[in-house]
Coordinates of C-alpha atoms in Angstrom, one line a residue:
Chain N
X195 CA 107.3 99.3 107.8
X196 CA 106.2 102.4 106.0
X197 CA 104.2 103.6 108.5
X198 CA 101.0 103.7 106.8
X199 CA 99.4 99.8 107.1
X200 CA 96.9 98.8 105.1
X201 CA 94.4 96.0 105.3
X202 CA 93.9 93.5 103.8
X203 CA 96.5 93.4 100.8
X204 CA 94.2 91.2 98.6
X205 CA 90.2 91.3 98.5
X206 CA 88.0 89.5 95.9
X207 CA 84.1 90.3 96.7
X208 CA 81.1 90.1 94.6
X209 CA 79.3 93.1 93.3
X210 CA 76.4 92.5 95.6
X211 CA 79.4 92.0 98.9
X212 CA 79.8 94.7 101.4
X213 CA 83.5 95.3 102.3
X214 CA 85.5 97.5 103.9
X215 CA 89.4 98.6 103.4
X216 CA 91.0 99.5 106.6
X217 CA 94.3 102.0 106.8
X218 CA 96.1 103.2 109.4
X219 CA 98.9 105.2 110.3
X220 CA 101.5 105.8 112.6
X221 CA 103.0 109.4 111.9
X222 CA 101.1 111.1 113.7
X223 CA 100.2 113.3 110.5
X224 CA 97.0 114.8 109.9
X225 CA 95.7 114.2 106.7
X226 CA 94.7 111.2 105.5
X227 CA 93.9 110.6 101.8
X228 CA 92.4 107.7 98.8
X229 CA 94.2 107.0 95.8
X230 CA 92.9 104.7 93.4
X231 CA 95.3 102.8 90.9
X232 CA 93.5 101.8 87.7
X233 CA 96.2 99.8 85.1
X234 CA 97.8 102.2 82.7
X235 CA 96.2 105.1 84.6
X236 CA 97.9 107.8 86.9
X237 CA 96.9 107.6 90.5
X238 CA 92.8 108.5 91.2
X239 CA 93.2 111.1 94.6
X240 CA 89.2 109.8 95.5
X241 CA 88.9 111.5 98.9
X242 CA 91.5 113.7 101.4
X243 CA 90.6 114.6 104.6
X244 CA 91.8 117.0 107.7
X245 CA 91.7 116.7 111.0
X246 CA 89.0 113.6 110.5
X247 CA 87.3 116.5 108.0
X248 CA 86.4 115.4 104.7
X249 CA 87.7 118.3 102.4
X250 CA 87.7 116.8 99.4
X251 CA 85.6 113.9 97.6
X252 CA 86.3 113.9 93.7
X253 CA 83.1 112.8 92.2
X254 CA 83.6 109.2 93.6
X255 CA 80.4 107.5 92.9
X256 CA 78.4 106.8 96.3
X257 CA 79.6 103.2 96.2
X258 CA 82.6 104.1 97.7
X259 CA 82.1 105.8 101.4
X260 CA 84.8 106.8 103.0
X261 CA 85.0 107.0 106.9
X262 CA 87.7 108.7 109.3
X263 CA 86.9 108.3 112.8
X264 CA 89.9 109.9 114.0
X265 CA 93.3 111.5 112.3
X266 CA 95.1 107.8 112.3
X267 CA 92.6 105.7 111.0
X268 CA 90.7 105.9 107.2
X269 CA 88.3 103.5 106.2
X270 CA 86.7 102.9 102.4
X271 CA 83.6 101.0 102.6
X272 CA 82.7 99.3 99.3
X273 CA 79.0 97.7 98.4
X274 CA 77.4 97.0 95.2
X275 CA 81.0 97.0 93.1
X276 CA 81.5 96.9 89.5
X277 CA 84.2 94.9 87.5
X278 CA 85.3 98.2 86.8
X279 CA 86.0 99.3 90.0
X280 CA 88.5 96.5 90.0
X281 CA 92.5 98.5 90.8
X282 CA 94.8 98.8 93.3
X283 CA 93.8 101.2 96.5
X284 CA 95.9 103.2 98.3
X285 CA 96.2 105.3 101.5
X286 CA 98.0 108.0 102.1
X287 CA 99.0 110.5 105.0
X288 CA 100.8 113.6 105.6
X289 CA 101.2 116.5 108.2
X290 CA 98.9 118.5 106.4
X291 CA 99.0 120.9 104.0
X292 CA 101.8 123.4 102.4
X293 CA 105.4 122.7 100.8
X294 CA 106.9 120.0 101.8
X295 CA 104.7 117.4 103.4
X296 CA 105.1 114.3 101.4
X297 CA 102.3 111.9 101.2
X298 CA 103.4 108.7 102.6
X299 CA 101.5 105.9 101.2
X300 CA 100.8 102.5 102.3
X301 CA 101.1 98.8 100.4
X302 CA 97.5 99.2 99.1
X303 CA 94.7 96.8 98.4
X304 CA 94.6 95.1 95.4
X305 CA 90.4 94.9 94.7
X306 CA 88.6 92.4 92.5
X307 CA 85.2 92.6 92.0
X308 CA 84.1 89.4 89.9
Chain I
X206 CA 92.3 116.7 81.3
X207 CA 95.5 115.5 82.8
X208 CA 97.4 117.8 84.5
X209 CA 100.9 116.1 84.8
X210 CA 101.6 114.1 81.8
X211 CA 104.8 111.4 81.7
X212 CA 105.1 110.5 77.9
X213 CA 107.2 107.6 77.9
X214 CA 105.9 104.6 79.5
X215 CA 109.2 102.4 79.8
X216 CA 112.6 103.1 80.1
X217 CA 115.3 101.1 79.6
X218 CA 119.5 102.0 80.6
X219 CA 122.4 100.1 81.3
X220 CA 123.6 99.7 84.5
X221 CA 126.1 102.8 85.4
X222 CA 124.8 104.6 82.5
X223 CA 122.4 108.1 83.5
X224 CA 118.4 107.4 83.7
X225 CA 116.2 110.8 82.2
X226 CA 112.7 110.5 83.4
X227 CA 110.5 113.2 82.2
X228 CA 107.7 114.8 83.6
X229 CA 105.5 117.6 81.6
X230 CA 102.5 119.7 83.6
X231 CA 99.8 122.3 82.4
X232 CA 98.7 123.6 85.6
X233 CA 100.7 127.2 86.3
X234 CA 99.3 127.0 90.0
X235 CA 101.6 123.7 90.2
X236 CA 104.7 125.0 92.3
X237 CA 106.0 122.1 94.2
X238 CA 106.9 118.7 92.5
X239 CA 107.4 115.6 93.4
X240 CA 109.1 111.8 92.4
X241 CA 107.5 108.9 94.0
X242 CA 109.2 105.5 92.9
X243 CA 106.9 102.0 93.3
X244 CA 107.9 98.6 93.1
X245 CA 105.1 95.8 92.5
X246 CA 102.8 94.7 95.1
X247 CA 104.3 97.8 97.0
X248 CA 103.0 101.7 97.3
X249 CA 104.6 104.4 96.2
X250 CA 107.5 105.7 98.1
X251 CA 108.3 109.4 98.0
X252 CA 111.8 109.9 96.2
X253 CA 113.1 113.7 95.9
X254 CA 110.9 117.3 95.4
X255 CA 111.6 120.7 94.3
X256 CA 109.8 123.8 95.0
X257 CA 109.3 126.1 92.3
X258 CA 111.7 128.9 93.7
X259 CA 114.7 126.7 92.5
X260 CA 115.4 125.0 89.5
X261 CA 117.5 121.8 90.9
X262 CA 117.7 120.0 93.7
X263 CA 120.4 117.0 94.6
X264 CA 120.2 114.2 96.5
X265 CA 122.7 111.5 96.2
X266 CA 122.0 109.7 92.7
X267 CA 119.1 111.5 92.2
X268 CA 118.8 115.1 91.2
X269 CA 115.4 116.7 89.5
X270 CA 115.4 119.8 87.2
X271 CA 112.7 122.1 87.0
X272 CA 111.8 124.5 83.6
X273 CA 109.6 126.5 84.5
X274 CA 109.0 128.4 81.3
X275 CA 108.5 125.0 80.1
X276 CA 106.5 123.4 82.3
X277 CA 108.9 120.8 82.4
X278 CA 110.9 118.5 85.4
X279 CA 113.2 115.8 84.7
X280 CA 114.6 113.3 87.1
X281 CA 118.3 111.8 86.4
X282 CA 119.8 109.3 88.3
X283 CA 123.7 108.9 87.7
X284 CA 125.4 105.8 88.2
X285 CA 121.7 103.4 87.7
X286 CA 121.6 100.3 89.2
X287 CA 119.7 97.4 88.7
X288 CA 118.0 97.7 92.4
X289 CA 116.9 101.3 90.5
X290 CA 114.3 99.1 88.4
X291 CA 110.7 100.5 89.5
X292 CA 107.7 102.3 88.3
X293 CA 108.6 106.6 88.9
X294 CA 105.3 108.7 88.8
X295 CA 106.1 112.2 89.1
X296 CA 103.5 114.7 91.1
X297 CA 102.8 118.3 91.7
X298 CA 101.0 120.3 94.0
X299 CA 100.0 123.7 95.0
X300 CA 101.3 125.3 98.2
X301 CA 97.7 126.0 99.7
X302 CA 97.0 122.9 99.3
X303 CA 97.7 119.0 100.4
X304 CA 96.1 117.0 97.3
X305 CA 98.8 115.4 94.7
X306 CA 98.3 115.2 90.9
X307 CA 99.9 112.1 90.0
X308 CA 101.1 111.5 85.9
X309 CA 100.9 108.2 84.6
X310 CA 104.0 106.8 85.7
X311 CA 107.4 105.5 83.5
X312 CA 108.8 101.7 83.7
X313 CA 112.3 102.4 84.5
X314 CA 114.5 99.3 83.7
X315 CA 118.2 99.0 84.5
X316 CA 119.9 96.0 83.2
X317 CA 123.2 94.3 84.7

């Protein structure tokens, strides 16, 4: 238990599918964040946001929307997917911002768009 | 342009023997770094930071130099173990802010 649960693990869609990748945490930290994991590739920070604020979005194509209803949960809705967008996502949190405060990330979502 | 650059994709030590992991950066504004370790199907977990104010920091096995002149952090872990096998990415971030640069990530393997 990492604190940080994502859901699902595993997702195949088609690129005309609408999906959505859930996260959550439990750490009562404040900012939430997307990673994406391409193979061979350091990890993509895609979106951050505070206090349920986006403050960051870095130029994720509009195919990817992300959602925060509230500091503990982060969604990523996904529709009309490319093969390329095919990686490993990942959620992270921490308390928020300064020296210190470690991102804890969750298992991630391994994503296959065929 | 990446930022935080980890050159060698794979390492591979003998069990008790020291693990070097190297990490190389070309932002200035960097001034806190950190080691994440990942095993597969799992994400990242955080490992062991340093701020920029010191040029070590110790925790058990694991202990990360910082050059600053250099732009350059290291992570050594002394005895490694097999259980040590993972995927380390090193990070950085600035102070005023929350968002982690991530480098590609090395292929540590430690056999028995």
């Amino acid at each position: 238990e990492t604190g940080v649960t994502q859901t699902p693990r595993h997702l195949v869609m088609g690129m005309t599918n609408k999906k959505s990748l859930k996260c959550e945490q439990h750490l009562g930290h404040n900012a939430m964040y997307w990673y994406k994991q391409s193979a061979k590739k350091p990890l993509e920070l895609m979106f951050v946001y505070n206090f349920k604020e986006q403050t960051e979005n870095n130029s994720v194509p509009s195919r990817f929307s992300p959602e925060c209803p509230n500091s503990s949960h982060l969604f990523l809705h996904l529709h009309t997917l490319q093969p390329e967008d095919s990686a490993l996502y990942l959620c992270a949190s921490s308390p928020g911002q300064g020296a210190g405060t470690e991102a804890f990330f969750g298992q991630g979502t391994r994503l296959t768009v065929v | 342009d990446q930022q935080v650059k980890q050159n060698s994709p794979s390492l591979s030590v003998q069990e008790g023997r020291i693990s070097i992991l190297n990490c190389d950066y070309t932002n200035s504004m960097f001034d806190y770094f950190l080691w994440y370790k990942k095993y597969p199907a799992e994400g990242p977990t955080f490992l062991i930071s340093i701020s920029s104010i010191k040029d070590k920091n110790e925790d058990g096995r694991f202990t990360v130099f910082l050059n600053k002149s250099a732009k350059h952090l290291s992570l050594h872990i002394v005895p490694s173990q097999p259980g040590d096998s993972a995927v380390y990415f090193c990070a950085a971030r600035k102070t005023s802010g929350s968002r982690l640069t991530f480098g590609e990530g090395t292929q540590l393997t430690v056999n028995p």
